[in-house]
Amino acid sequence: MTITEVSKKFGLSPDTLRYYERIGLIPRVNRNESGIREYTEEDCKWIEFIKCMRSAGVQVETLIEYVTLLQQGDTTIEARKQILMEQRDKLISRIEEMNRALARLNFKIEQYEARLVPVENKLKRLAHNI
Amino acid sequence: MTITEVSKKFGLSPDTLRYYERIGLIPRVNRNESGIREYTEEDCKWIEFIKCMRSAGVQVETLIEYVTLLQQGDTTIEARKQILMEQRDKLISRIEEMNRALARLNFKIEQYEARLVPVENKLKRLAHNI
DNA sequence: CCTTGACTTGGAGTTAGCTCCAGGTTCTAA
DNA sequence: TTAGAACCTGGAGCTAACTCCAAGTCAAGG
């Protein structure tokens, strides 16, 4: 696959794909005779994983660390597992944080919906503070 | 309350609190005779709300828009509700995205836990690609 | 043969959201 | 009454993660 195909497939710009490769987040992609990137199935699978983690907020640096360990072979299995577990914990707390915010938004929206409109002034405090 | 007290209470640095006020994310806080900020209960409630939204990833710009509308009174109620609903939708899709990433992390970790260690090479593909 | 368009590289620029700093004032405790 | 801590303001600096750009290569169509 060419870079534009991969770009369209995953919704990452060609610039981003090149950038990811440059910083070591994606292992070096093979080039054809004239130096143009030719993405393999394997490359795509990895990119999809990266896309998934990035869009969940996992830091680029962490993912680089992970791919680096991966390339070092079986001796790094424990370290990799550690990273995954750390990221899982972080993800869980961020999800909890977001659920709290969501509950709050829902409450506020309900206030607006319960024809709060005409008595907004009176109930302003209540509506804003929970 | 002084700025350091508020800072400690919400885990936002004094610099951040001043910054938020400067950009209009927090309405102007009253100063005492010698120009030092004196946060009211009201200020604190607002800051807590902002903190909650920010830590869920709601953009500063969006929150500024919201507080601006709020200060313009009852004529902006519909617009405010609109913002809240947009943010709720965004939040929901981000939570979904994060749950997908979480499921994936959990799967990978399980692979590592199921004594994948000795057969890592054989199952490498499976472990990485889902 | 020549132009067009997609690709290459290395490096510079951009954006959001803080974070730090200099230079100045004011409160607090010895 | 003086040293030091905490505060003020305006502005500069920083970090993460892209995003854009210039200058060059190459394949394909007219």
Coordinates of N, CA and C in Angstrom, one line a residue, chain B residues 6-87:
Chain B
V6 N -6.8 28.1 47.1 CA -7.7 27.6 46.0 C -6.8 26.6 45.2
S7 N -5.6 27.0 44.9 CA -4.6 26.2 44.2 C -4.5 24.8 44.8
K8 N -4.4 24.7 46.1 CA -4.3 23.4 46.8 C -5.6 22.7 46.7
K9 N -6.6 23.4 47.0 CA -8.0 22.8 47.0 C -8.3 22.1 45.7
F10 N -7.9 22.6 44.6 CA -8.3 22.1 43.3 C -7.2 21.4 42.5
G11 N -6.0 21.5 43.0 CA -4.9 21.0 42.3 C -4.6 21.7 41.0
L12 N -4.8 23.0 41.0 CA -4.4 23.8 39.8 C -3.3 24.8 40.4
S13 N -2.3 25.0 39.6 CA -1.2 25.9 40.1 C -1.7 27.4 40.1
P14 N -1.2 28.2 41.0 CA -1.6 29.6 41.0 C -1.4 30.3 39.7
D15 N -0.3 29.9 39.0 CA -0.1 30.4 37.6 C -1.3 30.0 36.7
T16 N -1.8 28.8 36.8 CA -2.9 28.4 36.0 C -4.1 29.2 36.4
L17 N -4.4 29.4 37.6 CA -5.5 30.1 38.1 C -5.5 31.6 37.5
R18 N -4.3 32.2 37.6 CA -4.2 33.5 37.0 C -4.4 33.5 35.5
Y19 N -3.8 32.5 34.9 CA -3.9 32.4 33.5 C -5.4 32.2 33.1
Y20 N -6.1 31.4 33.8 CA -7.6 31.2 33.5 C -8.3 32.5 33.6
E21 N -8.0 33.3 34.6 CA -8.7 34.5 34.8 C -8.3 35.5 33.6
R22 N -7.1 35.5 33.3 CA -6.6 36.4 32.2 C -7.3 36.2 30.9
I23 N -7.5 34.9 30.6 CA -8.1 34.6 29.3 C -9.6 34.6 29.4
G24 N -10.2 34.8 30.5 CA -11.6 34.9 30.6 C -12.3 33.6 30.9
L25 N -11.6 32.6 31.3 CA -12.2 31.3 31.6 C -12.8 31.4 33.0
I26 N -12.2 32.1 33.9 CA -12.8 32.4 35.2 C -13.1 33.9 35.2
P27 N -14.3 34.2 35.6 CA -14.7 35.7 35.7 C -13.7 36.4 36.7
R28 N -13.5 37.6 36.4 CA -12.6 38.5 37.2 C -12.9 38.2 38.7
V29 N -11.8 37.9 39.4 CA -11.9 37.6 40.8 C -11.6 39.0 41.6
N30 N -12.4 39.2 42.6 CA -12.2 40.5 43.4 C -10.9 40.5 44.1
R31 N -10.3 41.7 44.2 CA -9.0 41.9 44.9 C -9.3 42.6 46.2
N32 N -8.5 42.4 47.2 CA -8.6 43.2 48.5 C -8.0 44.6 48.3
E33 N -7.9 45.4 49.4 CA -7.4 46.8 49.2 C -6.0 46.8 48.6
S34 N -5.2 45.8 48.9 CA -3.9 45.8 48.3 C -3.7 45.0 47.1
G35 N -4.8 44.8 46.4 CA -4.7 44.2 45.1 C -4.6 42.7 45.0
I36 N -4.8 42.0 46.2 CA -4.6 40.5 46.2 C -5.9 39.8 46.0
R37 N -5.9 38.8 45.2 CA -7.2 38.0 44.9 C -7.8 37.4 46.2
E38 N -9.1 37.6 46.3 CA -9.9 37.0 47.4 C -11.0 36.2 46.7
Y39 N -10.8 34.9 46.6 CA -11.8 34.0 46.0 C -13.0 33.8 46.8
T40 N -14.2 34.0 46.3 CA -15.4 33.7 47.0 C -15.8 32.2 46.8
E41 N -16.8 31.8 47.5 CA -17.4 30.5 47.4 C -17.9 30.3 46.0
E42 N -18.5 31.3 45.4 CA -19.0 31.3 44.0 C -17.8 31.0 43.1
D43 N -16.7 31.7 43.2 CA -15.6 31.5 42.4 C -15.1 30.1 42.5
C44 N -15.1 29.6 43.7 CA -14.6 28.2 43.9 C -15.5 27.2 43.1
K45 N -16.8 27.4 43.2 CA -17.7 26.5 42.6 C -17.4 26.5 41.1
W46 N -17.2 27.7 40.5 CA -17.0 27.8 39.1 C -15.7 27.1 38.7
I47 N -14.7 27.3 39.5 CA -13.3 26.7 39.3 C -13.4 25.2 39.3
E48 N -14.2 24.7 40.2 CA -14.4 23.3 40.3 C -15.0 22.7 39.1
F49 N -16.0 23.4 38.6 CA -16.7 23.0 37.3 C -15.7 23.0 36.2
I50 N -14.9 24.1 36.1 CA -13.9 24.2 35.0 C -12.9 23.1 35.1
K51 N -12.5 22.8 36.3 CA -11.5 21.7 36.6 C -12.1 20.4 36.1
C52 N -13.3 20.1 36.4 CA -14.0 18.9 36.0 C -14.0 18.8 34.5
M53 N -14.5 19.8 33.8 CA -14.6 19.8 32.4 C -13.2 19.7 31.7
R54 N -12.2 20.5 32.2 CA -10.9 20.4 31.6 C -10.3 19.1 31.7
S55 N -10.5 18.4 32.9 CA -9.8 17.1 33.1 C -10.5 16.0 32.3
A56 N -11.7 16.4 31.7 CA -12.4 15.5 30.8 C -12.1 15.8 29.4
G57 N -11.2 16.8 29.2 CA -10.8 17.1 27.8 C -11.6 18.2 27.1
V58 N -12.5 18.9 27.8 CA -13.2 20.0 27.1 C -12.3 21.1 26.9
Q59 N -12.3 21.7 25.7 CA -11.4 22.7 25.3 C -11.6 24.0 26.1
V60 N -10.5 24.6 26.4 CA -10.5 25.9 27.1 C -11.4 26.9 26.3
E61 N -11.2 27.0 25.0 CA -12.0 27.9 24.2 C -13.5 27.7 24.3
T62 N -13.9 26.5 24.3 CA -15.3 26.2 24.5 C -15.8 26.7 25.8
L63 N -15.0 26.5 26.9 CA -15.5 26.9 28.2 C -15.5 28.4 28.3
I64 N -14.6 29.1 27.6 CA -14.6 30.6 27.6 C -15.9 31.0 26.9
E65 N -16.2 30.4 25.8 CA -17.5 30.7 25.1 C -18.7 30.6 26.1
Y66 N -18.6 29.5 26.8 CA -19.8 29.2 27.7 C -19.9 30.3 28.8
V67 N -18.7 30.6 29.4 CA -18.8 31.6 30.5 C -19.2 32.9 30.0
T68 N -18.7 33.2 28.7 CA -19.1 34.5 28.1 C -20.6 34.6 27.9
L69 N -21.2 33.6 27.4 CA -22.6 33.5 27.2 C -23.4 33.7 28.6
L70 N -22.8 33.0 29.6 CA -23.4 33.0 30.9 C -23.5 34.4 31.4
Q71 N -22.4 35.2 31.2 CA -22.4 36.5 31.7 C -23.3 37.5 30.9
Q72 N -23.8 37.0 29.8 CA -24.7 37.9 29.0 C -26.2 37.7 29.4
G73 N -26.4 36.8 30.3 CA -27.8 36.6 30.9 C -28.7 35.7 30.1
D74 N -29.9 35.8 30.4 CA -30.9 34.8 30.0 C -31.1 34.6 28.5
T75 N -30.8 35.6 27.8 CA -31.0 35.5 26.3 C -30.1 34.5 25.7
T76 N -29.1 34.0 26.4 CA -28.2 33.1 25.8 C -28.4 31.6 26.2
I77 N -29.5 31.4 26.9 CA -29.8 30.1 27.4 C -29.7 29.0 26.4
E78 N -30.4 29.2 25.3 CA -30.4 28.2 24.2 C -29.0 27.9 23.7
A79 N -28.2 28.9 23.5 CA -26.9 28.8 23.0 C -26.0 28.0 24.0
R80 N -26.2 28.3 25.3 CA -25.5 27.5 26.3 C -25.8 26.1 26.3
K81 N -27.1 25.8 26.2 CA -27.6 24.4 26.2 C -27.0 23.7 25.0
Q82 N -26.9 24.4 23.9 CA -26.4 23.8 22.7 C -24.9 23.4 23.0
I83 N -24.2 24.3 23.6 CA -22.8 24.0 23.9 C -22.7 22.7 24.7
L84 N -23.5 22.7 25.8 CA -23.4 21.6 26.7 C -23.7 20.3 26.0
M85 N -24.7 20.3 25.1 CA -25.1 19.1 24.4 C -24.0 18.6 23.4
E86 N -23.4 19.6 22.7 CA -22.3 19.2 21.9 C -21.2 18.6 22.7
Q87 N -20.9 19.2 23.8 CA -19.8 18.6 24.6 C -20.1 17.3 25.1

